[in-house]
Coordinates of N, CA and C in Angstrom, one line a residue:
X27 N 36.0 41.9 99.2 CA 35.5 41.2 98.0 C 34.1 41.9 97.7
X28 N 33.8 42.1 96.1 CA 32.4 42.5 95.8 C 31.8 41.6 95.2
X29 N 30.5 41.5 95.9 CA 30.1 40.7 94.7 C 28.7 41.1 94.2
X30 N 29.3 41.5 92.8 CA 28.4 42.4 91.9 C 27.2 41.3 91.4
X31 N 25.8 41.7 92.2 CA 24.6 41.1 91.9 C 24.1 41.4 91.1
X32 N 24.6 42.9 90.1 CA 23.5 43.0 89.4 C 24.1 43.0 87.8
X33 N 25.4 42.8 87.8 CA 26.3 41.3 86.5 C 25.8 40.7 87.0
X34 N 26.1 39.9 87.6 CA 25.1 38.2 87.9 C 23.8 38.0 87.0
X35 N 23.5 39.3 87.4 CA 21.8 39.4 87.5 C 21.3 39.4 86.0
X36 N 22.2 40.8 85.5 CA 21.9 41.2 84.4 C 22.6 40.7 83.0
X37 N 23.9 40.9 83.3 CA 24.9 40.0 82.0 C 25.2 38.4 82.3
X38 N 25.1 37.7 83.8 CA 25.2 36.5 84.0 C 26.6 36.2 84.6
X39 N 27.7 37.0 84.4 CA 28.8 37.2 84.8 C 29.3 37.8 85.3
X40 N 30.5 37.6 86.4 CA 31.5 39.0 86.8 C 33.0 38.6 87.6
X41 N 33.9 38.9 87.3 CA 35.0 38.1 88.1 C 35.8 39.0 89.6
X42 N 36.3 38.1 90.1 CA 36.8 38.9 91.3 C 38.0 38.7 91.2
X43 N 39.2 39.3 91.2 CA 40.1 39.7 91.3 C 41.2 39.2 92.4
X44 N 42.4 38.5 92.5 CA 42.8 38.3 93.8 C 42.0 37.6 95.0
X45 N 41.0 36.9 94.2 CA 40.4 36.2 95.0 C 41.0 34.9 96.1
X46 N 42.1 34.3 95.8 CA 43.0 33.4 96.5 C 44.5 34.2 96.1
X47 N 45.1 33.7 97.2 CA 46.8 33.9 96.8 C 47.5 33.3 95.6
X48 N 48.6 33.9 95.3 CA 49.4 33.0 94.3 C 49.9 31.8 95.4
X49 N 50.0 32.1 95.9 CA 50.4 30.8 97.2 C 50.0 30.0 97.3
X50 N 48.5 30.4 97.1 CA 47.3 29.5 97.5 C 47.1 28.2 96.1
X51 N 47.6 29.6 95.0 CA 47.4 28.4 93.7 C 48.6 27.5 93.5
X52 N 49.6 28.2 94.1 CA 50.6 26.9 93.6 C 50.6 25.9 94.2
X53 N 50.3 25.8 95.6 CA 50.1 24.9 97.0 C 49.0 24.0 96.1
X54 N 47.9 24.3 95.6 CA 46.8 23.4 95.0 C 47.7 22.8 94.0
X55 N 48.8 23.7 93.0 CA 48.8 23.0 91.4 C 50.0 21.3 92.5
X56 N 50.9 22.1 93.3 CA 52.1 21.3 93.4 C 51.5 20.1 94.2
X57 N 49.9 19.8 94.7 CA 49.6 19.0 95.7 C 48.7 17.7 94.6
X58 N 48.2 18.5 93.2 CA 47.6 17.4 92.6 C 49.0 16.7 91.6
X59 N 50.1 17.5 91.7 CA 51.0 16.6 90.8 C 51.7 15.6 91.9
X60 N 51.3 15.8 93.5 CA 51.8 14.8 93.9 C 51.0 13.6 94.3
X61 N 49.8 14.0 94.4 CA 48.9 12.9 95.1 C 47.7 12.6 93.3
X62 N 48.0 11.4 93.6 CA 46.9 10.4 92.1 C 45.9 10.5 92.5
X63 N 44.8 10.5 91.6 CA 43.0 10.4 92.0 C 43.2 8.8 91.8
X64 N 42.1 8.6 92.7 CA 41.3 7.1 92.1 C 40.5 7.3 91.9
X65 N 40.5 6.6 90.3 CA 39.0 6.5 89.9 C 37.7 5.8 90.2
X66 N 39.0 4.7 91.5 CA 37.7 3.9 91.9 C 36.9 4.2 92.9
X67 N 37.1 5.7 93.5 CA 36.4 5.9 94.4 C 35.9 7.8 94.0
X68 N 36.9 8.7 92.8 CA 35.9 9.7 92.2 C 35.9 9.5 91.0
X69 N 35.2 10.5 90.4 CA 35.1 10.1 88.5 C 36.5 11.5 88.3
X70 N 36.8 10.4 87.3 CA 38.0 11.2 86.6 C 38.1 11.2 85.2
X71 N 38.4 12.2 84.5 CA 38.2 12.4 82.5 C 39.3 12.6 82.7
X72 N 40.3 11.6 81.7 CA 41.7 11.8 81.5 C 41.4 11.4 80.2
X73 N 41.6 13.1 79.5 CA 41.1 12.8 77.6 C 42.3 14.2 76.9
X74 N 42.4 13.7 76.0 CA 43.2 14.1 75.2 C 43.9 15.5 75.7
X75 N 42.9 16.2 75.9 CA 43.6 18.2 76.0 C 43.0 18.3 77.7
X76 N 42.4 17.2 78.4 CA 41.9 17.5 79.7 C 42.1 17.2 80.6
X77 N 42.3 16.8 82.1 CA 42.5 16.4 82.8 C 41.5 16.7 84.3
X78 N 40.4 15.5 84.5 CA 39.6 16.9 85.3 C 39.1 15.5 86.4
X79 N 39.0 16.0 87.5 CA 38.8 15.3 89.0 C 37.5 16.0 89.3
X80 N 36.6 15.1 89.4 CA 34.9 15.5 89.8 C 35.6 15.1 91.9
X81 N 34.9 16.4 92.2 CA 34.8 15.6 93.8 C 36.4 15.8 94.4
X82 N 37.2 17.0 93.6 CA 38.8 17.0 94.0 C 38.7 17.4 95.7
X83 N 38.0 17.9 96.2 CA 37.8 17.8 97.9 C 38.3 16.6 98.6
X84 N 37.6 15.4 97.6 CA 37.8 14.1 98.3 C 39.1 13.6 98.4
X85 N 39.8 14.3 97.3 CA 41.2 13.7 96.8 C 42.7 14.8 97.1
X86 N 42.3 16.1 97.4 CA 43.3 16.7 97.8 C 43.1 17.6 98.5
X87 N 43.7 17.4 100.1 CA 43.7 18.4 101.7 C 43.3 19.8 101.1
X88 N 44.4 20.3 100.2 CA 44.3 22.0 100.0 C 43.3 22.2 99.2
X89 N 42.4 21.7 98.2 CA 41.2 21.7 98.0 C 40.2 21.6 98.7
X90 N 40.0 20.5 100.0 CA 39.1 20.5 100.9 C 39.0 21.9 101.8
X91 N 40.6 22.3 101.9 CA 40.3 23.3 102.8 C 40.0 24.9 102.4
X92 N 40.3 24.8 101.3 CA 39.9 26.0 100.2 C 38.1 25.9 100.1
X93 N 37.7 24.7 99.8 CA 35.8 24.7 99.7 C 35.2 24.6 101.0
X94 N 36.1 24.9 102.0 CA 35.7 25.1 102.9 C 35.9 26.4 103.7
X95 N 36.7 27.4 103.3 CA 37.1 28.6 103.5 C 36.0 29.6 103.9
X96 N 36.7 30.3 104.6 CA 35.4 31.3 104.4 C 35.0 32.2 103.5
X97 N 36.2 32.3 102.7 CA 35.9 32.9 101.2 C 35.1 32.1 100.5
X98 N 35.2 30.7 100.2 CA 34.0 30.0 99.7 C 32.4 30.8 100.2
X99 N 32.7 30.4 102.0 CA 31.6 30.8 102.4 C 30.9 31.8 102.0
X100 N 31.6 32.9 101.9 CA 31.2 34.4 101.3 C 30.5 34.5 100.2
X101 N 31.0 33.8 99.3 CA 30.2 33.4 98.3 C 28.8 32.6 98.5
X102 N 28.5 31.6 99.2 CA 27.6 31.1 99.1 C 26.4 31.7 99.7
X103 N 26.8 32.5 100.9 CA 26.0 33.3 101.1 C 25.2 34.7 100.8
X104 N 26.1 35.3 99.5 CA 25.3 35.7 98.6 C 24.7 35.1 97.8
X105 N 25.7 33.7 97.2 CA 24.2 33.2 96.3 C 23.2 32.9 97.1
X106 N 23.2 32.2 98.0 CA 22.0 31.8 98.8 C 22.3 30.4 98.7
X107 N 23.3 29.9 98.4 CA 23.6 28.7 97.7 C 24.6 27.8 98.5
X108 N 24.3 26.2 98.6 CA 25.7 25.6 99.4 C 26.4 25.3 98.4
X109 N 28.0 25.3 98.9 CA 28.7 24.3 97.4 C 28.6 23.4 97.8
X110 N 28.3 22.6 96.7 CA 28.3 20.8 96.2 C 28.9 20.5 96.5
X111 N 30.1 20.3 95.0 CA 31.6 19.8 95.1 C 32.0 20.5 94.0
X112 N 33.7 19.9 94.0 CA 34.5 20.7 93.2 C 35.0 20.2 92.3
X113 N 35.1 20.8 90.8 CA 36.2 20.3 90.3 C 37.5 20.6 90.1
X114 N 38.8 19.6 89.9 CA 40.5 20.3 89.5 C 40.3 19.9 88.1
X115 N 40.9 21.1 87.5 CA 40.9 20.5 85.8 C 42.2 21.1 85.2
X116 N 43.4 20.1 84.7 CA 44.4 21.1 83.5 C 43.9 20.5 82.4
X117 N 44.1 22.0 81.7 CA 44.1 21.5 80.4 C 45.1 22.2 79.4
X118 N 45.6 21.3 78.3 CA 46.8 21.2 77.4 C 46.4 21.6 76.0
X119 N 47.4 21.7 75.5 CA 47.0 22.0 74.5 C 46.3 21.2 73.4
X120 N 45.5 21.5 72.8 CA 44.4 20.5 71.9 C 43.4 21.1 71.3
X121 N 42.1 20.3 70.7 CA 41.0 20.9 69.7 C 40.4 21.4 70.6
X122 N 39.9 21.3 71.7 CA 38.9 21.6 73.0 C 39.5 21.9 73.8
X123 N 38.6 22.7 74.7 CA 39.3 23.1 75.8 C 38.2 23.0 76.9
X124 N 38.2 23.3 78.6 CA 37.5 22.8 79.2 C 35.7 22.5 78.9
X125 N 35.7 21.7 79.1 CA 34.0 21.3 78.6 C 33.7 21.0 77.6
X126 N 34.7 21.0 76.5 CA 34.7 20.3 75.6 C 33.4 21.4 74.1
X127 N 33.3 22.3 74.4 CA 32.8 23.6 73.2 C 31.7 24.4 73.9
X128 N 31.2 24.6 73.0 CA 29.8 26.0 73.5 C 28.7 24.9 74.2
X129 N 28.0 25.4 75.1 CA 27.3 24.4 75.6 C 26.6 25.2 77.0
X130 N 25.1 24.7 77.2 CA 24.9 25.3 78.4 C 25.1 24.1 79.6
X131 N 24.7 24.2 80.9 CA 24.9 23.3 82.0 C 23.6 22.9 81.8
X132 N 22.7 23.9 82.0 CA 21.4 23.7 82.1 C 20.0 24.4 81.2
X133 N 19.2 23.9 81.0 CA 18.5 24.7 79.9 C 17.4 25.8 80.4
X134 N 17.4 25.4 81.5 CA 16.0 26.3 82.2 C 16.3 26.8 83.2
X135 N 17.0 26.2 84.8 CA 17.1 26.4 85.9 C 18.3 26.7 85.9
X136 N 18.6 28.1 86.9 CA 19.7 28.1 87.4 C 20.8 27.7 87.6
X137 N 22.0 27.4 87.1 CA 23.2 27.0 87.4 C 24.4 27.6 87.8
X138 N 24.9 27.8 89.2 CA 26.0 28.5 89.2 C 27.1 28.1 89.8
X139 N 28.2 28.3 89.2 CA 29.1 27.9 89.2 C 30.5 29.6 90.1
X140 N 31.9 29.0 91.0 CA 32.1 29.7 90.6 C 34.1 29.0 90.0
X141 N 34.3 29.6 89.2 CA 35.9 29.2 88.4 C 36.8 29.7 88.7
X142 N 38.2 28.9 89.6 CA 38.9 29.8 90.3 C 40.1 29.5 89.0
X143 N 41.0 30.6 88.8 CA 42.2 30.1 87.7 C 43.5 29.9 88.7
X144 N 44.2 29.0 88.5 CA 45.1 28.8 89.6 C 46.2 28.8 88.6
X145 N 46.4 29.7 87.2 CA 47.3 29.7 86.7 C 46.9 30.9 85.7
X146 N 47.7 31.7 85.0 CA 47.6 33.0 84.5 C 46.8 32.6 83.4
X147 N 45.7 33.3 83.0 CA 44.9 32.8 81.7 C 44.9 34.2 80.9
X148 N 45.7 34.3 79.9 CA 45.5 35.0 79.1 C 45.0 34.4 77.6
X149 N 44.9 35.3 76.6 CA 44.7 35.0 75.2 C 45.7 33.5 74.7
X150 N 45.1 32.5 74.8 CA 45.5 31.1 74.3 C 46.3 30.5 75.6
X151 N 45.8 30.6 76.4 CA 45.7 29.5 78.1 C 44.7 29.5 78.6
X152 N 43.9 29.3 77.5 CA 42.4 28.4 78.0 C 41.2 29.4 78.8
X153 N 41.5 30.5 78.5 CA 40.1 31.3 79.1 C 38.9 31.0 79.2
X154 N 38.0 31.2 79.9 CA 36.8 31.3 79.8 C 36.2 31.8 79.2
X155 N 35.3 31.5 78.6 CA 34.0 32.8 77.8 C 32.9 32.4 77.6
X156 N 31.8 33.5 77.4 CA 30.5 33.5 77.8 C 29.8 34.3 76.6
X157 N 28.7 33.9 76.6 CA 28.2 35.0 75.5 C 27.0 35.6 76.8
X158 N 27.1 36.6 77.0 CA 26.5 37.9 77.9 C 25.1 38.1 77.8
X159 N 24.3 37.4 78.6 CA 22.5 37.7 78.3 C 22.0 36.5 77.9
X160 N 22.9 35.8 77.9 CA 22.3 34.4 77.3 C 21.6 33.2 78.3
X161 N 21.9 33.7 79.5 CA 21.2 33.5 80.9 C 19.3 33.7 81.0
X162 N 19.2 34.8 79.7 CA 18.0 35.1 80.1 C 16.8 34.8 79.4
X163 N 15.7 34.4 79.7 CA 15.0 34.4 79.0 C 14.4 34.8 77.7
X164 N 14.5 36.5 77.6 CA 14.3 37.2 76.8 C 15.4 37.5 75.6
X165 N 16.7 36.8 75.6 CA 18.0 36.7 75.0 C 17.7 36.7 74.3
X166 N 18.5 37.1 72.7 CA 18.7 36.5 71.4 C 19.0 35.2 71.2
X167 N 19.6 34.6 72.4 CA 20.1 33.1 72.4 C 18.9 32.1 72.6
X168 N 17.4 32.6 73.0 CA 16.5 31.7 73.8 C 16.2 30.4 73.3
X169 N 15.9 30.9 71.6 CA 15.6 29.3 71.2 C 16.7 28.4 70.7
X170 N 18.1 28.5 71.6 CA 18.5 27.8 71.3 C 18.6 26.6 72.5
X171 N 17.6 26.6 73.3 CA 17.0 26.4 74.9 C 16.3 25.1 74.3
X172 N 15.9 25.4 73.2 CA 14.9 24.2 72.7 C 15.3 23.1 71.5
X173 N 16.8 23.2 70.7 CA 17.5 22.6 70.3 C 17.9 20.9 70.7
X174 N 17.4 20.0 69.8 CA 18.0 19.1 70.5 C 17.7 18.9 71.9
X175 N 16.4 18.7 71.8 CA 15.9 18.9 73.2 C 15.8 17.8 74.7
X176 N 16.0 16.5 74.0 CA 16.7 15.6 74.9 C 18.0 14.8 74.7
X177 N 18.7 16.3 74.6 CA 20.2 15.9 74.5 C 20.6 17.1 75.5
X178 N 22.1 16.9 75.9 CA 22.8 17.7 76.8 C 23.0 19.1 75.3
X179 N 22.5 20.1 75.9 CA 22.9 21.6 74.9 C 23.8 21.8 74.8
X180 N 24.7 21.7 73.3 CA 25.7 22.0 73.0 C 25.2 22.4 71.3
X181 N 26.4 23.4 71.0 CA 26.3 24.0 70.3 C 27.5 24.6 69.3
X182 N 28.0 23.4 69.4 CA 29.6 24.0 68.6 C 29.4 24.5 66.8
X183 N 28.0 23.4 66.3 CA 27.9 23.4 65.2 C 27.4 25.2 64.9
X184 N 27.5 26.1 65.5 CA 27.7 27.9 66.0 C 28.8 28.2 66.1
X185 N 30.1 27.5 66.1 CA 31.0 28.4 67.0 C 31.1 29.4 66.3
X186 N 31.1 29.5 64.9 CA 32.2 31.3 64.3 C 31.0 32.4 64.5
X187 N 29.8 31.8 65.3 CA 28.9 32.8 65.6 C 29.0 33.3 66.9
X188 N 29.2 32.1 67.9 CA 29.5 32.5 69.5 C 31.0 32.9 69.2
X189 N 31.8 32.3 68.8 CA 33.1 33.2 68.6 C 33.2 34.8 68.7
X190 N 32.8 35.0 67.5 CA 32.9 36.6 67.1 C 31.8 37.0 68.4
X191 N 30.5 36.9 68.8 CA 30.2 37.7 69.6 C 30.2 37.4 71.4
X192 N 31.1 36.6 71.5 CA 31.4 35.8 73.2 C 32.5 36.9 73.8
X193 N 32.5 36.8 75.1 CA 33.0 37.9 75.9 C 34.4 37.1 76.4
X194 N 35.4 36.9 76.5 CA 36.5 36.3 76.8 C 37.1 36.9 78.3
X195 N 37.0 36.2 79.1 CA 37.5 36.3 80.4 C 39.0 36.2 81.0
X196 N 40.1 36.8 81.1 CA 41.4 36.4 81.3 C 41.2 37.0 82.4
X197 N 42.5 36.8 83.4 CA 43.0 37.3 84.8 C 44.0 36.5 84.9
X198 N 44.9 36.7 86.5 CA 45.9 36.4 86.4 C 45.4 35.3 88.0
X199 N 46.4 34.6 88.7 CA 46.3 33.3 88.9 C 45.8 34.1 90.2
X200 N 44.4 33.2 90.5 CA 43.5 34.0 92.0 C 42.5 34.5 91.8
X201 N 42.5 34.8 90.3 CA 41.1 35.0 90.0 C 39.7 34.4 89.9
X202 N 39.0 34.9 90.2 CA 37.6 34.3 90.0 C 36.4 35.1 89.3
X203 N 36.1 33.5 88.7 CA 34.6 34.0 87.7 C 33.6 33.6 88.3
X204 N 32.8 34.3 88.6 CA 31.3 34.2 89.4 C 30.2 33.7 88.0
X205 N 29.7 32.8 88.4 CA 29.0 32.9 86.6 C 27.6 31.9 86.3
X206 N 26.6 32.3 86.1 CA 25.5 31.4 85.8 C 25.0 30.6 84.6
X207 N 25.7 29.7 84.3 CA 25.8 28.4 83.5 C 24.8 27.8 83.0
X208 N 23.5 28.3 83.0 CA 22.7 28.3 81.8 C 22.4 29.0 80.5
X209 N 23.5 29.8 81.0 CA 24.4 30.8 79.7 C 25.2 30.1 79.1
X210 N 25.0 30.4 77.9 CA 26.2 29.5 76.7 C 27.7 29.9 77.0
X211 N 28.5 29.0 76.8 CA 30.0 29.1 77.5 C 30.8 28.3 77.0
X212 N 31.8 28.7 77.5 CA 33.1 27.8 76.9 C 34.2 27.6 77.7
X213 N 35.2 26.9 77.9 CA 37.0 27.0 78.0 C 37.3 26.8 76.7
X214 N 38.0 28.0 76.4 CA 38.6 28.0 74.7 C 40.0 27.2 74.6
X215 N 40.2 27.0 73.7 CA 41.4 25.8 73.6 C 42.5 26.5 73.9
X216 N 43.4 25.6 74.7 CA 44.9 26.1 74.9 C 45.8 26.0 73.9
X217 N 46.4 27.1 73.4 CA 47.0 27.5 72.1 C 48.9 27.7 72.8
X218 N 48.9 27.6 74.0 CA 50.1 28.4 74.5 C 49.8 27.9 75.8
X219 N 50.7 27.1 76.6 CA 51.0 27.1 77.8 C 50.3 26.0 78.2
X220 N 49.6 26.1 79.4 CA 48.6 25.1 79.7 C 47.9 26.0 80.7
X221 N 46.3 25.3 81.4 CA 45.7 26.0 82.8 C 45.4 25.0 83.5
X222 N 45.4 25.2 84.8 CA 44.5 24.8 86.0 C 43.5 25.7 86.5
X223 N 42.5 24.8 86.9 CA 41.4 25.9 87.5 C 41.0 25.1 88.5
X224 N 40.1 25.6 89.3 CA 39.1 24.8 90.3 C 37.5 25.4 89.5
X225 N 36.8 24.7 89.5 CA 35.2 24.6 89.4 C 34.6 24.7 90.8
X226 N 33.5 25.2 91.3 CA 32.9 24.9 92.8 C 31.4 24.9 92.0
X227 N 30.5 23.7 91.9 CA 29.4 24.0 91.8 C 28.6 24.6 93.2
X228 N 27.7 25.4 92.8 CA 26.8 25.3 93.9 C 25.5 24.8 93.9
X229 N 24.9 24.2 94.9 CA 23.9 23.1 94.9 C 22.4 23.8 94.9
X230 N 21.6 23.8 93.8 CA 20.2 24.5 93.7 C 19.4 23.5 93.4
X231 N 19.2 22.4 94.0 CA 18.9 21.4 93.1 C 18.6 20.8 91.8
X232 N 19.7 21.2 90.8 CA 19.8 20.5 89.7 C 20.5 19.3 89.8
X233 N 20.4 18.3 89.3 CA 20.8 16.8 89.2 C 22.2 16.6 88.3
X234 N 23.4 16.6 89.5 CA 24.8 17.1 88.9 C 25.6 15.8 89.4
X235 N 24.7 15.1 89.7 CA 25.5 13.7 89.9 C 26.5 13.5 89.2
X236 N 27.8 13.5 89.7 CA 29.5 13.5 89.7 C 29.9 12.3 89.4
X237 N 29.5 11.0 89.7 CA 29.1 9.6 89.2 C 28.9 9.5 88.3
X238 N 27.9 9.9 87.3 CA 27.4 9.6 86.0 C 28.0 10.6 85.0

């Protein structure tokens, strides 16, 4: 596995390839269709085009033992970073797609995430995308850091702008996006098929309470 520090560093992004088995993804997709989340003990968004389990460690064996892997590990020890928790999310076909539009995690500090696809994401199965540089400081994106300033950053009322110039991320099921989330981003809507993914935040102290 590589894990390219200086995308991270410099574009905010980079994905790894065959990062889990197909084995590995179908073992996760066939284990959340069989076991139910409660919501009375994680937070669960069951909304129109989504379906997403905050804290899916707590709720399904091959998840726990996947964020506990030592592939996880490998990662964290380049970030420098522990993982938190995790999320499972499908999503279907609808206006939104994961996260609900363009939006950062965070406006200032660090956010990294990494996004495992546990199902083929091509052009209209819900890819990911990023607009590149927008991690940094000195970005063309900066003042949009200051928008709506105590509200969660979102930015749909942009899209045919992040549209045309966002970088779209497909791969096939095992892949992973390494990616720093104070960068503008998206899951684009599913037009065709459906996805599953896993989310792994990692913990830098930002206030990511999975509760609220």
């Amino acid at each position: 596995m590589h894990f390219d520090h200086n995308s991270l560093k410099e574009i905010g992004i980079f994905k790894i390839q065959n990062f889990i088995s197909s084995d590995e993804c179908e073992n996760i997709i066939n284990e959340t269709k069989l076991i139910k989340a409660d919501n009375q003990k994680v937070r669960v968004d069951d909304l129109d085009s989504e379906y997403r389990v905050w804290n899916a460690e707590k709720v399904f064996p091959s998840i726990n033992t996947f964020l506990h892997s030592n592939t996880v590990k490998n990662i964290s020890k380049e970030l420098g970073l522990e993982p938190s928790f995790c999320i499972y999310n499908h999503i279907k076909p609808g206006e939104y797609g994961s996260g609900g539009g363009w939006h950062r995690d965070t406006r200032f500090q660090n956010q990294y995430k990494c996004i495992v696809y546990l199902t083929d994401c091509n052009e209209g199965n819900g890819n990911f995308a990023y607009l590149r540089k927008s991690h940094l400081n000195n970005s063309i994106y900066v003042l949009t850091r200051f928008i709506d300033f105590f509200k969660k950053p979102r930015y749909d009322y942009l899209k045919k702008i992040f549209n045309k110039f966002s970088t779209n991320i497909y791969g096939q099921r095992g892949t992973a996006i390494i990616v720093n989330t104070t960068g503008i981003h998206r899951g684009t809507p599913v037009s065709n098929g459906e996805r599953h993914a896993l989310t792994i935040y990692f913990n830098n102290g930002v206030n990511l309470d999975p509760s609220k």
